[in-house]
Coordinates of C-alpha atoms and ligand atoms in Angstrom, one line a residue:
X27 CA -52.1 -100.9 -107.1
X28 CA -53.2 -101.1 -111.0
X29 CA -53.9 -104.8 -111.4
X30 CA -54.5 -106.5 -114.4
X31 CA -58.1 -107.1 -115.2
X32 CA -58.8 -110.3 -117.1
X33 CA -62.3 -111.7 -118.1
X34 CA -62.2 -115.0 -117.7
X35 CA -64.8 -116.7 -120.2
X36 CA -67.3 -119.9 -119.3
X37 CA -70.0 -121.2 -121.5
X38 CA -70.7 -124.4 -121.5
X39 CA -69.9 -127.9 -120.1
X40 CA -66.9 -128.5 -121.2
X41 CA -65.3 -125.2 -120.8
X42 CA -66.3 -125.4 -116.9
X43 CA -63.1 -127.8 -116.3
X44 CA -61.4 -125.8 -118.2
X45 CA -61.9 -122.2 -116.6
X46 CA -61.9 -124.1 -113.1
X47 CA -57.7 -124.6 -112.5
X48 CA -57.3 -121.1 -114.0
X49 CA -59.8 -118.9 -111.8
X50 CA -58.2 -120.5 -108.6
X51 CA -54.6 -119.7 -109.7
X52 CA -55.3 -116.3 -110.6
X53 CA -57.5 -115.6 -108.0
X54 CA -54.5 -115.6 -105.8
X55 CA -52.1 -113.2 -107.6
X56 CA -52.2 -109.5 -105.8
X57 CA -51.7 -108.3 -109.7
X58 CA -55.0 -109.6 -110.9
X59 CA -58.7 -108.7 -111.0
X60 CA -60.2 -111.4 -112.4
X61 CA -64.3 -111.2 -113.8
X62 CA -65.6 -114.4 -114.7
X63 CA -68.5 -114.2 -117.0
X64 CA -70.8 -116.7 -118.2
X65 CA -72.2 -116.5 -121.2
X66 CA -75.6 -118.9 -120.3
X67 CA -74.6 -121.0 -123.6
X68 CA -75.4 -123.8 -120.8
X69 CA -78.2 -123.4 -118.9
X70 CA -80.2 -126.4 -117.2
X71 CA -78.8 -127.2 -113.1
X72 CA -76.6 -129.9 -114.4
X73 CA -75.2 -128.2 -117.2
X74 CA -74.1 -125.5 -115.6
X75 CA -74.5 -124.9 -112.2
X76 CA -73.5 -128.5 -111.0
X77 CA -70.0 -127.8 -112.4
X78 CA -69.6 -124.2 -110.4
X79 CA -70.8 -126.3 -107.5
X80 CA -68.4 -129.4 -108.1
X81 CA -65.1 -127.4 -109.4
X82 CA -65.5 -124.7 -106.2
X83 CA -66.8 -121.5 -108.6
X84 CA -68.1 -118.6 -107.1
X85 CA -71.4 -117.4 -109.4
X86 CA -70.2 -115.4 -112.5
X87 CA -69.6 -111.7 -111.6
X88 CA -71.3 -111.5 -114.9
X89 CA -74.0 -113.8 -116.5
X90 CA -74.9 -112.8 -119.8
X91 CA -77.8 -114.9 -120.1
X92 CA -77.9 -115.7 -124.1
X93 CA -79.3 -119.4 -124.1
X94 CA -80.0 -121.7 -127.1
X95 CA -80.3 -120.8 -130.9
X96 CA -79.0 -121.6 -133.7
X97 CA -75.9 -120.6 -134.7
X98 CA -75.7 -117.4 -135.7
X99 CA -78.5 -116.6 -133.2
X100 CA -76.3 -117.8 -130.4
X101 CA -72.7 -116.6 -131.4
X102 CA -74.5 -113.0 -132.3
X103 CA -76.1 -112.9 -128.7
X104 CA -72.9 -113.5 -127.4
X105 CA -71.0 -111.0 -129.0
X106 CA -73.9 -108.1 -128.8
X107 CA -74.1 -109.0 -124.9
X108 CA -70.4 -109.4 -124.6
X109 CA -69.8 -106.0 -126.0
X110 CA -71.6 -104.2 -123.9
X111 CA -70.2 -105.8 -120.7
X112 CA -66.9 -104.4 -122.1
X113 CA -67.6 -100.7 -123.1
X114 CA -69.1 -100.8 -119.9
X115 CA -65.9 -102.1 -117.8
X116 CA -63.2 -102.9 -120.4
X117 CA -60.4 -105.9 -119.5
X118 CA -56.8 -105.8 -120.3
X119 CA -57.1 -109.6 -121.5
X120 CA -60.0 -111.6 -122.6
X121 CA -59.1 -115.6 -122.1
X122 CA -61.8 -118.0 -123.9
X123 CA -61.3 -121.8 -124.0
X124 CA -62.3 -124.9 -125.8
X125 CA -64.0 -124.5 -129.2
X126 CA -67.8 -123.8 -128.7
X127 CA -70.1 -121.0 -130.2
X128 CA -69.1 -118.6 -127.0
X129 CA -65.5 -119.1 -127.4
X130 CA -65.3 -117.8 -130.9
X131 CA -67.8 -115.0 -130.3
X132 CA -65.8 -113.5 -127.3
X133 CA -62.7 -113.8 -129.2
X134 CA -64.0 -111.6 -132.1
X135 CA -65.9 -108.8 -129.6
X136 CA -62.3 -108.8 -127.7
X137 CA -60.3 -108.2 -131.1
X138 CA -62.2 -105.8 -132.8
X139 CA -62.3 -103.5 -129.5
X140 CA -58.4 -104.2 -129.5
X141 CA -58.7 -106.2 -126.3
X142 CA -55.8 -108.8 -126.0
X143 CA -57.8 -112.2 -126.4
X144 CA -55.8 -115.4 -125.2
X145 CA -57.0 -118.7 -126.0
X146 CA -56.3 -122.0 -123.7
X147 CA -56.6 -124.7 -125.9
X148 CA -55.5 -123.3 -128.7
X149 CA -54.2 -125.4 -132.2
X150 CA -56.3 -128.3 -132.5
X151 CA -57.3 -129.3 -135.7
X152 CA -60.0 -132.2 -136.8
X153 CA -59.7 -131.0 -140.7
X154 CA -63.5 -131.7 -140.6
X155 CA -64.8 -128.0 -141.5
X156 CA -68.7 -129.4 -141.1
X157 CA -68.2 -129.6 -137.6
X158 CA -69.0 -126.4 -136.2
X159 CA -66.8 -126.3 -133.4
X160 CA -63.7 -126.6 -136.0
X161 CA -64.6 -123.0 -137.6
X162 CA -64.9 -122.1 -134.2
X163 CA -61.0 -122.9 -133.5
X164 CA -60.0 -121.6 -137.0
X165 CA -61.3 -118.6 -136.3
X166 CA -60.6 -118.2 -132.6
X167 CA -56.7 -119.0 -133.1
X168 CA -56.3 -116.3 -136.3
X169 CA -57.9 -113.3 -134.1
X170 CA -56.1 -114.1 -130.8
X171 CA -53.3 -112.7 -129.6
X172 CA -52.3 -115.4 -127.0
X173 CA -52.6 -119.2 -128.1
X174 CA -52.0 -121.7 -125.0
X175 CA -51.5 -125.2 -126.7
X176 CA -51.8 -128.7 -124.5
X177 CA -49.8 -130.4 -127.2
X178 CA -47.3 -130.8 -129.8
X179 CA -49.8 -131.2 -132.8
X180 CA -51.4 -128.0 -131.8
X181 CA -48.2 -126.2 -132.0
X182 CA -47.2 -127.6 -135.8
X183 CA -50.6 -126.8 -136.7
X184 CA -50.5 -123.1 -136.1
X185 CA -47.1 -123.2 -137.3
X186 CA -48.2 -124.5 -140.8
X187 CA -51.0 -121.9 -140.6
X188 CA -48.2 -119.2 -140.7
X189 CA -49.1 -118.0 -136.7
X190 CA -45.9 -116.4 -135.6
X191 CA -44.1 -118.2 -133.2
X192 CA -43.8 -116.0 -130.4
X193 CA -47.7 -115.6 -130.0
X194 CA -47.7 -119.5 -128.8
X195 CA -46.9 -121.2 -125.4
X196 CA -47.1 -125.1 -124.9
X197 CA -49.1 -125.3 -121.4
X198 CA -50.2 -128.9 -121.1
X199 CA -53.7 -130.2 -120.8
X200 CA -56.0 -127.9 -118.4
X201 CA -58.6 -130.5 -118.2
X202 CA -56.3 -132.7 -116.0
X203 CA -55.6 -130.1 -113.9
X204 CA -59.3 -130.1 -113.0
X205 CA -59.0 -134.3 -112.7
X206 CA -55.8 -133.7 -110.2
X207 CA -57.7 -130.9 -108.4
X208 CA -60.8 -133.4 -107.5
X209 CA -59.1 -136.7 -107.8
X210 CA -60.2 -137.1 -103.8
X211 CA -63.6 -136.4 -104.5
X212 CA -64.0 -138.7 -107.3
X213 CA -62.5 -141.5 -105.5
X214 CA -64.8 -140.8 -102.7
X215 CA -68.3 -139.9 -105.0
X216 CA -70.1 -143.3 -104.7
X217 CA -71.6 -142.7 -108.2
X218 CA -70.9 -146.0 -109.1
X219 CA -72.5 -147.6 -106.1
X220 CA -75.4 -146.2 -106.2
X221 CA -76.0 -147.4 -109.9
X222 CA -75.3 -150.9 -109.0
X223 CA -71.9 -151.1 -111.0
X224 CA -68.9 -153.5 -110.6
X225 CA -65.6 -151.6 -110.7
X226 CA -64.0 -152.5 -115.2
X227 CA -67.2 -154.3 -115.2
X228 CA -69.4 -151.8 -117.1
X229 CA -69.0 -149.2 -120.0
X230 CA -70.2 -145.7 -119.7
X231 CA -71.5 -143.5 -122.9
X232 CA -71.6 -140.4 -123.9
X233 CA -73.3 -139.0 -127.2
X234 CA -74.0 -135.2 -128.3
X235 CA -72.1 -134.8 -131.8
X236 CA -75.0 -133.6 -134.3
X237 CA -73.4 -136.1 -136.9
X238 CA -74.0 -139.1 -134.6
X239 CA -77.8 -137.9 -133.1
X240 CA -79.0 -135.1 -135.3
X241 CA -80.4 -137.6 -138.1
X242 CA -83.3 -140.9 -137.4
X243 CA -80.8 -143.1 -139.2
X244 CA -77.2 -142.6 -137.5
X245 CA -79.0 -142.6 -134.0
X246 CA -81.6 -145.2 -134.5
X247 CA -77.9 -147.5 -135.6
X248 CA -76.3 -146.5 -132.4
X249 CA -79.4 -147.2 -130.6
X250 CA -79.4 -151.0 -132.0
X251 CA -75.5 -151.5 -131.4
X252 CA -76.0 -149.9 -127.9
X253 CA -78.2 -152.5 -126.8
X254 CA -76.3 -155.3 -128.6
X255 CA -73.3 -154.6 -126.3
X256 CA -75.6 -153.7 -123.2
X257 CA -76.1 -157.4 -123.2
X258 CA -72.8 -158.3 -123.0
X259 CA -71.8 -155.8 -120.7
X260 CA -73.6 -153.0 -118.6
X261 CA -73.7 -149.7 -120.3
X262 CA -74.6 -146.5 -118.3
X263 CA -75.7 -143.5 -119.9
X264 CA -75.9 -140.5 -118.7
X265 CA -77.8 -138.2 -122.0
X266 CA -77.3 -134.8 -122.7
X267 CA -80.0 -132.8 -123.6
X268 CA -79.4 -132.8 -127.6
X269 CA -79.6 -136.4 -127.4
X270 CA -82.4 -136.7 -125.2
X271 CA -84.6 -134.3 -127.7
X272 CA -83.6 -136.5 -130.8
X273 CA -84.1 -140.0 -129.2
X274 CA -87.7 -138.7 -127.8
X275 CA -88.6 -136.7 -131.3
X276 CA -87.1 -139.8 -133.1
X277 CA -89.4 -142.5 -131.0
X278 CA -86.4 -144.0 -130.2
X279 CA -86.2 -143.0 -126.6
X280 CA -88.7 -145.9 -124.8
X281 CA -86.7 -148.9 -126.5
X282 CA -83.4 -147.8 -125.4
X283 CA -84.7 -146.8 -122.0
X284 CA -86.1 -150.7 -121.9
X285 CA -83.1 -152.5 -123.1
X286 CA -81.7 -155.2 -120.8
X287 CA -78.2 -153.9 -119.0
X288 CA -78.5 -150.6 -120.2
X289 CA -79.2 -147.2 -118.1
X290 CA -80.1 -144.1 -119.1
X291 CA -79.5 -141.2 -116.4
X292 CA -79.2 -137.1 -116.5
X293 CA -76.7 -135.5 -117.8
X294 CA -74.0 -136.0 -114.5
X295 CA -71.8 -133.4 -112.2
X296 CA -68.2 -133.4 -113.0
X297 CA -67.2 -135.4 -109.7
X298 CA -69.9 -138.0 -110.4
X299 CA -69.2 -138.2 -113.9
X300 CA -65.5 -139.0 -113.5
X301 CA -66.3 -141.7 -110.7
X302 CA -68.1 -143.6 -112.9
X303 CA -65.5 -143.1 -115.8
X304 CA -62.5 -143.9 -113.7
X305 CA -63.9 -147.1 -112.9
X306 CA -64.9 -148.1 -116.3
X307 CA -64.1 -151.4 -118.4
X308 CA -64.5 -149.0 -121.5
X309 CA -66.1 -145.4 -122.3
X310 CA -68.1 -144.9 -125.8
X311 CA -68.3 -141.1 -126.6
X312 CA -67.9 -138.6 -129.0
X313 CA -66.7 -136.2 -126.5
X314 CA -63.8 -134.1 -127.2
X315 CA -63.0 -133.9 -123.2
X316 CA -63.7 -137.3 -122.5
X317 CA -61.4 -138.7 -125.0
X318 CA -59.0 -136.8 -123.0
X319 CA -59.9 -137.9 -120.3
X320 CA -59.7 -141.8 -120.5
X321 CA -56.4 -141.1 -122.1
X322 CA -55.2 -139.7 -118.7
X323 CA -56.9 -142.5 -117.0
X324 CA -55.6 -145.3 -119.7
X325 CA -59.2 -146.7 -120.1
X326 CA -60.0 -147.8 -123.4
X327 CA -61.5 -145.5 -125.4
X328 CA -64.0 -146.1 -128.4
X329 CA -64.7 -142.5 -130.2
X330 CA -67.9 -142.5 -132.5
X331 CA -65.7 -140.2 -135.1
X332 CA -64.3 -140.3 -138.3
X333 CA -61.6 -137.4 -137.4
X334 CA -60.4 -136.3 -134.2
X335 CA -58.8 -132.6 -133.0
X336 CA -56.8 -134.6 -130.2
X337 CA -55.1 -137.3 -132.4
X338 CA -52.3 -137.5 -129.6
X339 CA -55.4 -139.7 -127.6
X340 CA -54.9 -142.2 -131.0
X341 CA -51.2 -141.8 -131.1
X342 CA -50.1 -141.9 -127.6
X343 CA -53.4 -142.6 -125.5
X344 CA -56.2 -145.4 -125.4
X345 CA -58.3 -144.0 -127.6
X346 CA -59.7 -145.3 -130.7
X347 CA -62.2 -144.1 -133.4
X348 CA -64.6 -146.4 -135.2
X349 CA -67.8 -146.0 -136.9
X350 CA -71.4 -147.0 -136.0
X351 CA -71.0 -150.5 -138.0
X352 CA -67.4 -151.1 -135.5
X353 CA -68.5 -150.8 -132.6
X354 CA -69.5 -154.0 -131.4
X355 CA -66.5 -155.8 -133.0
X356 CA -64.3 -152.7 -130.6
X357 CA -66.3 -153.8 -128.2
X358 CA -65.4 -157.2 -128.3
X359 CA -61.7 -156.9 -128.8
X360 CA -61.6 -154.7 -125.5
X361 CA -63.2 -157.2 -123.6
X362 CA -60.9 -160.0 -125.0
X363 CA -58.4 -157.9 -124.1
X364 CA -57.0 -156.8 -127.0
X365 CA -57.1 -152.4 -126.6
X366 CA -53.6 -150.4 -125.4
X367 CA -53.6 -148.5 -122.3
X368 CA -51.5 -145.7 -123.8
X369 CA -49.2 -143.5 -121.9
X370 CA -49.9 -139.8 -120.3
X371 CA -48.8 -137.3 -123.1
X372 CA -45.9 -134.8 -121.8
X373 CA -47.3 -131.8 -119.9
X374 CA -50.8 -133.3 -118.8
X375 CA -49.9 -133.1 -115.3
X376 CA -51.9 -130.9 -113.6
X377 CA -49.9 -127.7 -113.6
X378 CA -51.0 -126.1 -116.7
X379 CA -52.8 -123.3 -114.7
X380 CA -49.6 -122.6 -113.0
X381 CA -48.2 -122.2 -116.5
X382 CA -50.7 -120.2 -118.2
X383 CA -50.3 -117.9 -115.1
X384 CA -46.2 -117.5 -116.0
X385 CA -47.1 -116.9 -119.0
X386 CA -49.5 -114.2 -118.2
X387 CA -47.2 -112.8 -116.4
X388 CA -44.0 -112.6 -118.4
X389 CA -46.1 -111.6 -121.1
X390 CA -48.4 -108.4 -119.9
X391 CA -46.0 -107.9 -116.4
X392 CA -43.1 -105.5 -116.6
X393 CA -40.6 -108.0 -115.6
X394 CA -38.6 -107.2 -112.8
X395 CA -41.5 -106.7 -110.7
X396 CA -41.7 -106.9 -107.0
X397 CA -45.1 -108.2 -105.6
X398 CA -45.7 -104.9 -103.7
X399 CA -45.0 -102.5 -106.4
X400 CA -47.4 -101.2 -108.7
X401 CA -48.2 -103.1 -111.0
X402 CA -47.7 -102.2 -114.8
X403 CA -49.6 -103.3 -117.5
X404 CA -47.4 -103.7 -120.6
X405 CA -48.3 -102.5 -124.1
X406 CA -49.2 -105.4 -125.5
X407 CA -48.7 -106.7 -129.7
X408 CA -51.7 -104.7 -130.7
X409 CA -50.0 -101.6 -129.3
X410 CA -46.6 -102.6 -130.9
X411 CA -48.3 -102.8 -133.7
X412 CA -50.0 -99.2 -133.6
X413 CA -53.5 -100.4 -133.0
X414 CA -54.0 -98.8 -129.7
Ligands
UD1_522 C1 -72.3 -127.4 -127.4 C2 -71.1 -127.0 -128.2 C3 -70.2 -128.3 -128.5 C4 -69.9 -129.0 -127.2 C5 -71.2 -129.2 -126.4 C6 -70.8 -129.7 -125.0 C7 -71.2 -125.3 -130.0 C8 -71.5 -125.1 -131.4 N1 -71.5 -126.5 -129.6 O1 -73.1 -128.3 -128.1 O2 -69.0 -127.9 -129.1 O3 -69.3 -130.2 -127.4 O4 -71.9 -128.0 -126.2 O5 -71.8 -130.3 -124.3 O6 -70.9 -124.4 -129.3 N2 -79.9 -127.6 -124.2 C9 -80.7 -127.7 -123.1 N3 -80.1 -127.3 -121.9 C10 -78.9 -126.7 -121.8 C11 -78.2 -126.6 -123.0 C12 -78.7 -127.0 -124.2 O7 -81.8 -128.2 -123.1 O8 -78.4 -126.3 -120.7 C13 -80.5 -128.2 -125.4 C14 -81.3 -127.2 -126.2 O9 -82.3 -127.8 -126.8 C15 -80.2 -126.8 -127.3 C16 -79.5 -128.1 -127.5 O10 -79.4 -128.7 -126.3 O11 -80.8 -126.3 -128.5 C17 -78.1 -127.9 -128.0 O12 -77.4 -126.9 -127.2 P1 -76.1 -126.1 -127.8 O13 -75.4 -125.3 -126.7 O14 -76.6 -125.3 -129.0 O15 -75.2 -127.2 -128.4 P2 -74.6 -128.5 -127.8 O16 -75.1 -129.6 -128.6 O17 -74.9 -128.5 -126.3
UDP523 N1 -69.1 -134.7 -118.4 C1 -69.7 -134.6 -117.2 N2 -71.0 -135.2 -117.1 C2 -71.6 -135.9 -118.1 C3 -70.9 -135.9 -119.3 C4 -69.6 -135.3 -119.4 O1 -69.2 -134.0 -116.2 O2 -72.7 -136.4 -117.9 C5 -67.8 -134.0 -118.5 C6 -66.6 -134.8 -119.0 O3 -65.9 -135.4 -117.9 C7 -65.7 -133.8 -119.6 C8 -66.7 -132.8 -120.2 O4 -67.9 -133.0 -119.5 O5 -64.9 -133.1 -118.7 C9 -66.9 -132.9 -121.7 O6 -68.0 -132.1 -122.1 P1 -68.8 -132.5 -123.4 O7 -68.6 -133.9 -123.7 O8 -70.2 -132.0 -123.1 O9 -68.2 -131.6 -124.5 P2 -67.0 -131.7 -125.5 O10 -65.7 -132.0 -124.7 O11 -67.3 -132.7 -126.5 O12 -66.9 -130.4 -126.1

């Protein structure tokens, strides 16, 4: 049987919930040969393998092994490595995900070889083109072929970018189906036990934007409005390694580490993280999937940003965003009870996978196919187009 072969692309933290739900729905279909292929944007245990571990991955058929750099020393690494991999053994489809250096680097190697390149997560927008994960998206959308959008903004924002209708599928948020996959687990984790916390009676933290910790003076703020609200209410923090180099190179690490209600901890496994963040009183982050996340959950959100890509976490969700100088008045008004709970926006349900699989197949499948016949790849747009 011809089967499909799809490259399946993981990178870094975030995109690891994100790849999870789709390599075990595909991994069942007869018509598909799926390679995942890690990129090593991610690298340390709990970066990277903790998630593989945590969201049941095999290791990556392939593993480029590219690392740190800046950015054009990382997306460049990427794309040489990349292209090798497929000259050597070349996909039908190329699916990235999420916004990060890797995504937009395995889009461009997939459309210049004439590769169809999908991308899960596609159309959201922060209009903030200094943050480099929004040229990533602007860039990733106009070369793909495929764009697999979790939500209504997404789709009006490709539409106003002049992306033709037909290349776009609303599939819901894939990051819940990662949450719905391991919601057993993360009941059962024990994370928060063993870091002496009380069930809505502690706040968890998250920090890695370069606006908020790439500079002394933003980070040395947050460090002072941290521990202002550590006293009020236990904050946990588990630091990702950005932050941890700029609070040590700063000098602010040992004063953080030492104030009163606050803990710092590694960077946390999926499972664990969630545990603690389902049993939260509030979440502080600048995460893009945490914001998510808590809107899922309906914890209150507080998002160190002055745009977001995921305004339906504002509109429809917990979430809020607020500068440095808000965030112990936020603080305050969650904890007097005055924050929304939200609602769970339309198609976060965890069955995206299933419907980026449909979509797979009703888009490269000849239709009427039986499951024991041969399968078929169709031409795809390029090919309509005379590329190929
Ligand atoms: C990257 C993504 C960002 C995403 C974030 C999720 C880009 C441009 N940025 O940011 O969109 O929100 O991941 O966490 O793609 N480091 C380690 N160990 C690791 C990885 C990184 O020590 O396993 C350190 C290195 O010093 C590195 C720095 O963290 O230079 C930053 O890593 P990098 O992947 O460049 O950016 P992130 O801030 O992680
Ligand atoms: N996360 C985790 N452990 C942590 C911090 C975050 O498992 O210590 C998870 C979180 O639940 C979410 C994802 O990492 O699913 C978000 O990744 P990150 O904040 O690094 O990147 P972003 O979403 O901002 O691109």
């Amino acid at each position: 049987m011809q089967r499909l072969r799809i490259d399946l692309i993981a990178a870094a933290r975030p995109n690891f919930m994100k790849v999870a739900p789709l390599f075990h729905a595909l991994h069942r279909q007869p018509w598909c040969r799926l390679r995942l292929v890690h990129t090593g944007q991610h690298y340390d245990a709990n970066m990277s393998e903790a998630f593989f571990r945590d969201l049941g991955l095999p290791s990556p058929d392939l593993h480029l092994g590219v690392g740190s750099g800046s950015h054009a020393a990382q997306t460049a690494g990427v794309m040489v490595a990349y292209e090798g991999a497929c000259n050597a053994d070349r996909p039908d489809l190329i699916v990235v995900v999420g916004d990060v250096n890797s995504t937009i680097a395995c889009a461009l190697v997939g459309s210049k070889l004439w590769i169809q390149v999908a991308h899960l997560e596609a159309g959201l927008r922060s209009r903030d083109r200094r943050m480099p994960e929004e040229i990533n998206r602007l860039v990733t959308d106009t070369v793909a072929d495929i764009l697999w959008t979790p939500s209504p903004d997404a789709d009006e924002n490709l539409a106003a970018e002049g992306v033709a209708a037909d290349k776009v599928t609303r599939v819901g948020n894939i990051m819940i189906d990662s949450y719905e996959l391991m919601r057993d687990r993360i009941q059962a984790s024990g994370e928060r036990r063993r870091l002496g916390l009380e069930e809505r009676k502690y706040g968890v933290v998250t920090l890695h934007r370069p606006s908020n910790v790439d500079s002394p003076e933003p980070l040395a703020a947050l460090v002072r409005h941290l521990t202002a609200i550590a006293a009020k209410l236990p904050l946990v923090f588990p630091v990702h390694p950005r932050t941890r180099k700029n609070l040590e190179g700063f000098g602010l690490w040992d004063g953080l580490a030492k104030a009163p209600g606050l803990q710092l901890v590694e960077p946390l496994g999926y499972v664990d993280f969630m545990n603690l963040v389902c049993g939260a009183r509030l979440v502080i982050t600048d995460s893009g999937g945490v914001q998510e996340e808590t809107t899922y959950l309906g914890i209150p959100c507080l998002t160190l940003r002055t745009t977001t890509e995921r305004p339906i976490t504002t509109i429809e969700g917990s979430n809020r965003l607020v500068t440095a100088a808000e965030l112990v008045r936020a603080t305050d008004d969650i904890l007097a009870g005055r924050s929304t709970h939200g609602r769970k926006p339309d198609l976060w349900d965890g069955h995206t996978a299933e419907r980026v699989v449909a979509d797979i197949r009703k888009r490269l499948l000849r239709a009427a196919i039986a499951e024991d016949e041969p399968v078929t790849v169709e031409a795809g747009a390029r090919q309509a187009a005379g590329h190929a």
